[in-house]
Coordinates of C-alpha atoms and ligand atoms in Angstrom, one line a residue:
M1476 CA 1.0 -10.0 -17.7
S1477 CA 2.0 -13.1 -19.4
D1478 CA 2.5 -16.5 -18.5
D1479 CA 6.0 -16.4 -20.3
F1480 CA 7.3 -13.9 -17.6
I1481 CA 8.3 -14.3 -13.8
D1482 CA 6.8 -10.9 -13.2
L1483 CA 8.1 -9.2 -9.8
Q1484 CA 6.9 -5.6 -11.4
S1485 CA 4.1 -5.5 -8.7
D1486 CA 2.0 -7.3 -6.3
T1487 CA -0.9 -5.8 -8.3
Q1488 CA 0.0 -8.4 -11.1
T1489 CA -1.7 -11.2 -8.7
R1490 CA -4.8 -13.0 -10.5
P1491 CA -7.6 -14.3 -8.6
T1492 CA -6.9 -18.2 -7.8
A1493 CA -9.4 -21.1 -8.8
G1494 CA -10.4 -20.9 -5.2
M1495 CA -11.2 -17.1 -5.2
R1496 CA -13.2 -17.6 -8.5
E1497 CA -15.2 -20.2 -7.0
A1498 CA -15.8 -17.8 -4.2
I1499 CA -16.7 -15.3 -6.5
A1500 CA -18.9 -17.4 -8.4
S1501 CA -21.0 -18.6 -5.3
A1502 CA -21.2 -15.3 -3.8
E1503 CA -24.4 -14.0 -2.3
V1504 CA -25.3 -10.4 -3.3
G1505 CA -27.6 -7.8 -3.4
D1506 CA -28.0 -4.0 -3.9
E1507 CA -24.6 -2.6 -2.5
Q1508 CA -25.6 1.0 -2.5
R1509 CA -28.6 0.6 -0.4
G1510 CA -26.6 -1.7 2.1
E1511 CA -28.1 -5.0 1.2
D1512 CA -25.6 -6.6 -0.3
P1513 CA -24.6 -9.5 2.6
S1514 CA -21.1 -10.1 1.3
V1515 CA -20.2 -6.5 1.1
N1516 CA -21.6 -6.2 4.6
R1517 CA -19.9 -9.2 5.9
L1518 CA -16.5 -7.8 4.3
C1519 CA -16.9 -4.6 5.9
E1520 CA -17.7 -5.9 9.4
R1521 CA -15.0 -8.4 8.9
V1522 CA -12.2 -5.7 8.2
A1523 CA -13.7 -3.2 10.9
E1524 CA -13.3 -5.8 13.3
L1525 CA -9.7 -6.8 11.9
L1526 CA -8.8 -2.9 12.3
D1527 CA -10.8 -2.2 15.4
K1528 CA -13.1 0.5 14.1
E1529 CA -16.5 1.0 14.8
A1530 CA -17.2 0.7 10.7
A1531 CA -15.8 0.3 7.4
V1532 CA -17.0 0.8 3.7
F1533 CA -16.2 -1.0 0.6
L1534 CA -14.5 1.1 -2.5
P1535 CA -13.2 0.3 -5.8
S1536 CA -9.6 1.2 -5.2
G1537 CA -7.2 1.9 -2.9
C1538 CA -6.9 5.5 -4.5
M1539 CA -10.4 5.9 -3.7
C1540 CA -10.1 5.0 -0.2
N1541 CA -7.1 7.6 0.4
N1542 CA -9.3 10.6 -1.6
I1543 CA -12.4 9.9 0.4
A1544 CA -10.4 10.0 3.7
I1545 CA -9.0 13.1 2.5
L1546 CA -12.3 14.6 1.3
V1547 CA -13.9 13.8 4.7
H1548 CA -11.2 15.1 6.9
C1549 CA -10.2 18.1 5.4
R1550 CA -11.4 21.5 3.8
P1551 CA -10.2 23.4 0.7
G1552 CA -7.0 25.2 1.7
D1553 CA -5.8 22.6 4.3
A1554 CA -2.7 21.2 4.5
I1555 CA -1.6 17.4 4.9
I1556 CA 1.8 16.2 6.4
A1557 CA 3.3 13.1 4.6
D1558 CA 6.0 11.9 3.6
Q1559 CA 7.7 12.9 0.4
S1560 CA 7.6 9.2 -1.1
A1561 CA 3.9 8.9 0.0
H1562 CA 1.4 7.5 -2.8
I1563 CA -1.1 10.2 -2.0
V1564 CA 1.5 12.8 -3.1
T1565 CA 3.4 10.9 -5.7
T1566 CA 1.0 8.6 -7.3
E1567 CA -2.8 9.8 -7.0
A1568 CA -2.5 12.2 -10.3
G1569 CA -2.8 15.0 -7.5
A1570 CA -6.0 13.8 -6.4
M1571 CA -5.8 15.8 -2.9
A1572 CA -5.3 19.1 -4.6
A1573 CA -7.6 18.4 -7.7
L1574 CA -10.8 16.8 -5.6
A1575 CA -10.3 17.9 -2.2
G1576 CA -8.3 21.3 -2.8
V1577 CA -5.8 20.3 -0.1
M1578 CA -1.9 20.7 -0.5
P1579 CA 0.7 18.5 0.7
E1580 CA 3.2 19.5 3.3
T1581 CA 6.0 17.1 2.7
V1582 CA 8.5 16.0 5.1
A1583 CA 11.7 13.9 4.5
G1584 CA 11.5 11.0 6.6
D1585 CA 14.0 8.1 6.9
R1586 CA 13.0 5.5 4.2
G1587 CA 9.2 6.9 4.7
V1588 CA 9.2 7.0 8.4
F1589 CA 9.2 10.4 9.6
S1590 CA 9.2 11.6 13.6
A1591 CA 7.0 13.5 16.0
E1592 CA 9.7 16.3 15.9
Q1593 CA 9.4 16.5 11.9
V1594 CA 5.7 16.7 12.6
I1595 CA 5.8 19.5 14.8
Q1596 CA 8.3 21.5 12.5
A1597 CA 5.9 20.5 9.8
I1598 CA 2.6 22.3 11.5
R1599 CA 1.8 25.8 10.3
P1600 CA 1.3 28.1 13.1
E1601 CA -2.4 29.4 13.5
K1602 CA -2.4 32.6 11.6
R1603 CA -4.9 33.7 8.9
S1604 CA -2.2 34.1 6.2
L1605 CA -1.3 30.6 6.6
P1606 CA -2.7 27.0 5.5
R1607 CA -4.6 25.2 8.2
T1608 CA -2.6 21.9 8.9
R1609 CA -5.3 19.5 9.1
M1610 CA -3.9 15.9 8.7
V1611 CA -0.9 13.5 9.0
A1612 CA -0.8 10.6 6.7
V1613 CA 1.4 7.5 7.3
E1614 CA 2.1 4.7 4.9
Q1615 CA 2.2 1.1 6.0
T1616 CA 4.3 0.1 4.5
A1617 CA 5.9 3.0 3.1
N1618 CA 5.9 1.5 -0.4
L1619 CA 8.4 4.0 -2.5
A1620 CA 10.7 4.7 0.1
G1621 CA 11.6 1.0 0.0
G1622 CA 8.7 -1.1 1.4
T1623 CA 9.8 0.2 5.2
V1624 CA 7.5 -1.0 7.9
W1625 CA 6.8 1.7 10.4
P1626 CA 7.9 0.9 13.8
L1627 CA 4.9 0.7 16.1
E1628 CA 7.0 3.1 18.4
A1629 CA 7.5 5.6 15.7
L1630 CA 3.7 5.4 14.6
E1631 CA 2.7 5.6 18.2
A1632 CA 4.8 8.7 18.7
V1633 CA 3.8 10.7 15.5
A1634 CA -0.1 10.0 16.3
E1635 CA -0.1 11.1 19.9
T1636 CA 1.8 14.2 18.6
A1637 CA -0.7 14.8 15.9
H1638 CA -3.6 14.1 18.1
E1639 CA -2.2 16.3 20.7
K1640 CA -1.9 19.3 18.0
G1641 CA -5.5 18.5 17.0
L1642 CA -4.6 16.8 13.6
I1643 CA -6.1 13.8 12.4
V1644 CA -4.1 10.6 11.3
H1645 CA -4.9 8.7 8.4
M1646 CA -3.1 5.4 7.5
D1647 CA -2.8 4.5 3.7
G1648 CA -2.3 0.7 4.7
A1649 CA -2.4 -0.4 1.0
R1650 CA 0.2 -3.2 2.5
L1651 CA -0.6 -3.0 6.2
L1652 CA -0.7 -6.8 6.4
N1653 CA 2.7 -7.0 4.7
A1654 CA 3.8 -5.1 7.8
V1655 CA 1.8 -7.6 10.0
A1656 CA 3.7 -10.5 8.6
A1657 CA 7.0 -9.0 8.9
S1658 CA 6.5 -8.0 12.5
S1659 CA 5.4 -9.0 15.8
H1660 CA 2.3 -6.8 15.8
S1661 CA -1.2 -7.2 15.1
A1662 CA -3.3 -4.9 12.2
K1663 CA -5.0 -3.6 15.5
A1664 CA -1.8 -2.3 17.0
Y1665 CA -1.0 -0.6 13.8
S1666 CA -4.2 0.8 13.2
G1667 CA -5.2 1.8 16.7
P1668 CA -3.4 5.1 16.7
C1669 CA -4.8 6.0 13.4
D1670 CA -8.2 7.7 13.1
S1671 CA -8.7 6.3 9.3
V1672 CA -7.1 3.2 8.0
W1673 CA -7.6 1.3 4.9
L1674 CA -6.5 -2.2 3.3
D1675 CA -5.9 -3.0 -0.1
L1676 CA -7.4 -6.3 -1.5
S1677 CA -5.8 -6.0 -5.0
K1678 CA -2.1 -6.2 -3.9
G1679 CA -0.9 -9.2 -2.0
L1680 CA -4.4 -10.2 -1.1
G1681 CA -4.6 -11.4 -4.9
C1682 CA -8.2 -9.9 -5.3
P1683 CA -9.1 -8.5 -8.6
V1684 CA -10.7 -5.1 -7.4
G1685 CA -11.2 -3.1 -4.0
G1686 CA -10.1 -1.6 -0.8
V1687 CA -11.9 -1.2 2.3
L1688 CA -11.7 1.9 4.4
A1689 CA -12.3 2.0 8.2
G1690 CA -13.0 4.5 10.7
S1691 CA -15.6 5.9 13.3
A1692 CA -19.3 5.2 12.2
N1693 CA -19.7 9.2 11.4
F1694 CA -16.5 9.0 9.5
I1695 CA -17.8 6.1 7.2
E1696 CA -21.4 7.9 7.1
D1697 CA -19.4 10.9 5.5
A1698 CA -17.3 8.7 3.7
W1699 CA -20.6 7.2 2.1
R1700 CA -21.4 10.6 0.7
W1701 CA -18.3 11.0 -1.0
K1702 CA -18.4 7.3 -2.5
H1703 CA -21.7 8.3 -4.3
R1704 CA -20.5 11.7 -5.2
L1705 CA -17.4 10.0 -7.0
G1706 CA -19.2 7.4 -8.6
G1707 CA -18.1 4.3 -6.1
A1708 CA -21.2 3.2 -4.8
M1709 CA -22.1 0.0 -6.5
R1710 CA -24.8 -2.6 -7.0
Q1711 CA -24.2 -6.5 -6.7
A1712 CA -20.6 -5.8 -5.7
G1713 CA -20.9 -9.3 -3.6
V1714 CA -19.0 -10.8 -6.1
L1715 CA -16.0 -8.6 -5.6
A1716 CA -16.4 -9.0 -1.5
A1717 CA -16.4 -12.4 -2.0
A1718 CA -13.0 -12.4 -3.3
G1719 CA -12.3 -10.1 -0.4
L1720 CA -13.7 -12.4 2.0
Y1721 CA -11.8 -15.3 0.5
A1722 CA -8.6 -13.5 0.9
L1723 CA -9.0 -12.7 4.5
D1724 CA -9.5 -16.4 5.1
H1725 CA -6.6 -18.0 2.7
H1726 CA -4.2 -15.1 1.7
V1727 CA -3.0 -13.3 5.0
E1728 CA -0.8 -16.0 6.6
R1729 CA 1.0 -16.5 3.3
L1730 CA 2.2 -13.0 3.2
A1731 CA 5.1 -13.9 5.1
E1732 CA 6.1 -16.3 2.3
D1733 CA 6.3 -13.0 0.0
N1734 CA 8.5 -11.2 2.6
R1735 CA 10.9 -14.1 3.1
N1736 CA 11.3 -14.8 -0.7
I1737 CA 12.3 -11.2 -1.6
R1738 CA 14.5 -11.2 1.3
L1739 CA 16.3 -14.3 -0.5
F1740 CA 16.2 -12.4 -3.9
A1741 CA 17.6 -9.4 -2.2
E1742 CA 20.4 -11.6 -0.7
K1743 CA 21.2 -13.0 -3.9
L1744 CA 21.9 -9.8 -5.3
N1745 CA 23.8 -8.4 -2.1
G1746 CA 27.4 -7.9 -2.9
V1747 CA 27.4 -8.3 -6.6
P1748 CA 29.5 -6.2 -8.8
G1749 CA 27.4 -3.4 -10.5
I1750 CA 24.4 -3.8 -8.0
S1751 CA 23.8 -1.9 -4.9
I1752 CA 21.2 -3.1 -2.5
D1753 CA 20.6 -2.2 1.1
L1754 CA 19.5 -5.2 2.9
A1755 CA 18.3 -3.2 6.0
L1756 CA 15.7 -1.6 3.9
V1757 CA 14.0 -5.0 2.6
Q1758 CA 11.6 -5.2 5.3
S1759 CA 8.5 -6.7 3.6
N1760 CA 7.8 -8.0 0.2
I1761 CA 9.5 -5.2 -1.8
A1762 CA 13.3 -4.7 -2.9
F1763 CA 14.9 -1.8 -4.4
F1764 CA 18.5 -2.4 -6.2
D1765 CA 20.6 0.4 -7.7
V1766 CA 22.3 -0.7 -10.9
S1767 CA 24.1 2.6 -12.1
A1768 CA 27.6 0.7 -11.6
T1769 CA 26.8 -1.6 -14.4
G1770 CA 26.9 1.4 -16.5
L1771 CA 23.0 0.9 -17.7
S1772 CA 20.1 3.1 -16.4
A1773 CA 17.4 1.3 -14.5
A1774 CA 15.1 1.5 -17.6
A1775 CA 17.7 -0.1 -19.5
F1776 CA 18.4 -2.8 -17.3
S1777 CA 15.2 -3.4 -17.0
E1778 CA 14.5 -3.9 -20.6
K1779 CA 17.5 -6.3 -20.7
L1780 CA 15.9 -8.1 -17.9
A1781 CA 12.6 -8.7 -19.8
A1782 CA 14.2 -9.8 -22.7
R1783 CA 15.5 -12.6 -20.1
G1784 CA 11.8 -13.2 -19.2
V1785 CA 12.0 -11.2 -15.8
R1786 CA 9.8 -8.2 -15.4
I1787 CA 11.1 -5.8 -12.6
G1788 CA 10.3 -2.2 -13.3
A1789 CA 12.6 1.0 -13.2
Q1790 CA 11.4 2.9 -10.5
E1791 CA 13.8 5.7 -10.5
P1792 CA 16.6 6.4 -13.0
D1793 CA 19.1 4.2 -11.3
R1794 CA 16.9 1.8 -9.2
L1795 CA 14.4 -0.9 -10.0
R1796 CA 11.7 -2.2 -7.6
A1797 CA 11.0 -6.0 -7.4
L1798 CA 8.1 -7.1 -5.6
A1799 CA 7.2 -10.9 -4.3
H1800 CA 3.6 -12.0 -4.6
L1801 CA 1.3 -14.8 -4.5
D1802 CA 1.5 -15.4 -8.2
V1803 CA 5.3 -16.2 -8.1
T1804 CA 6.9 -19.0 -6.5
R1805 CA 9.9 -19.3 -4.2
E1806 CA 11.6 -21.1 -6.9
Q1807 CA 10.7 -18.3 -9.5
V1808 CA 11.9 -15.6 -7.2
L1809 CA 15.4 -17.3 -7.0
Q1810 CA 15.4 -17.9 -10.5
A1811 CA 14.8 -14.0 -11.3
G1812 CA 17.3 -13.3 -8.7
D1813 CA 19.7 -15.5 -10.7
I1814 CA 19.0 -13.7 -13.8
V1815 CA 19.4 -10.4 -12.5
V1816 CA 23.0 -11.5 -11.0
G1817 CA 23.8 -12.7 -14.1
L1818 CA 23.0 -9.7 -16.2
A1819 CA 24.9 -7.4 -13.8
R1820 CA 28.2 -9.8 -14.1
E1821 CA 28.0 -9.7 -17.8
L1822 CA 27.7 -6.0 -17.8
V1823 CA 30.4 -5.1 -15.4
Q1824 CA 32.8 -7.5 -17.1
S1825 CA 32.1 -6.1 -20.7
Ligands
PLP620 C1 -1.3 0.4 -4.7 C2 -1.2 1.8 -3.5 C3 -2.5 2.5 -3.3 C4 -3.3 2.9 -4.3 O1 -4.3 1.4 -4.4 P1 -5.2 0.9 -5.9 O2 -6.1 -0.1 -5.2 O3 -4.0 0.6 -6.5 O4 -5.8 2.3 -6.0 C5 -2.2 3.4 -2.5 N1 -1.2 3.6 -1.4 C6 -0.2 2.7 -1.7 C7 0.9 2.7 -0.6 C8 -0.2 1.8 -2.9 O5 1.1 0.9 -2.9

């Protein structure tokens, strides 16, 4: 990323702050593979406590958190019920198939949120010729579905049904803390119904690297085996964990600002000729908007924005996705909104 841009492309664009770099510089470290890195141990205890699980493991990325959860929970030939927009289905290079030999059983949720009834319908009957349905995966927030917050009642209903049917419930909690900031519920309330759950440190929390996967002590023991097999076991990883601990102390409360900022951005775009945006969909730090009525594709619109100093990615042929995060101020988000509106007006008039 360049300082010349207002970068709303992704909350992965956050760079470690001065305070975080100090925490990194003064981190206590040890051999993480041997369980001897005090900073990593502290981070795992902190996240396990935050999510009300017995144990947690520090991993290099959110993708690895998902992959390991799937590898532990499933066997080759199993099927996972997930929304059609889910990161594990759309954006992990087919890892569930390539690594775990598992197939997705996708459902069409309402903005990424599906119902207990849809789960029941997606479960394959017990029959030798059919794949064994093993797991239900939910994403909080549902990123590519619009940044939707899974309502607690919907999550509880899905998890209860899944458990009744003998299925495991896994939460991709890349932006779980954004959902917490956007709602009146705690992280524990959302993680409670799930057997495994993880947080991404490298999105809105602003760390350079990492995710933390939590679950039962047995689950984490098995997860550790996969961590070694996949080459994810580390050594003096305390320098990375220190960033995570710093983020949990300093960057959680402020996620509400990101949610507010993107809301203001979305409100600026609402009703502008050429742009279509569904404000009901803007629930966390993500806003999708459609620019087809300007006559440009999302990619072409995105290029024109870049020429004006705003980076917002084309997520779909007609839609762009903007995210607010730690590295953009409210003023910058509003300025970006003005630039988007200005471009749309010009295109519609010409
Ligand atoms: C970013 C993201 C991931 C992957 O996390 P990385 O840390 O980038 O590997 C998984 N799920 C969702 C919903 C994400 O947004």
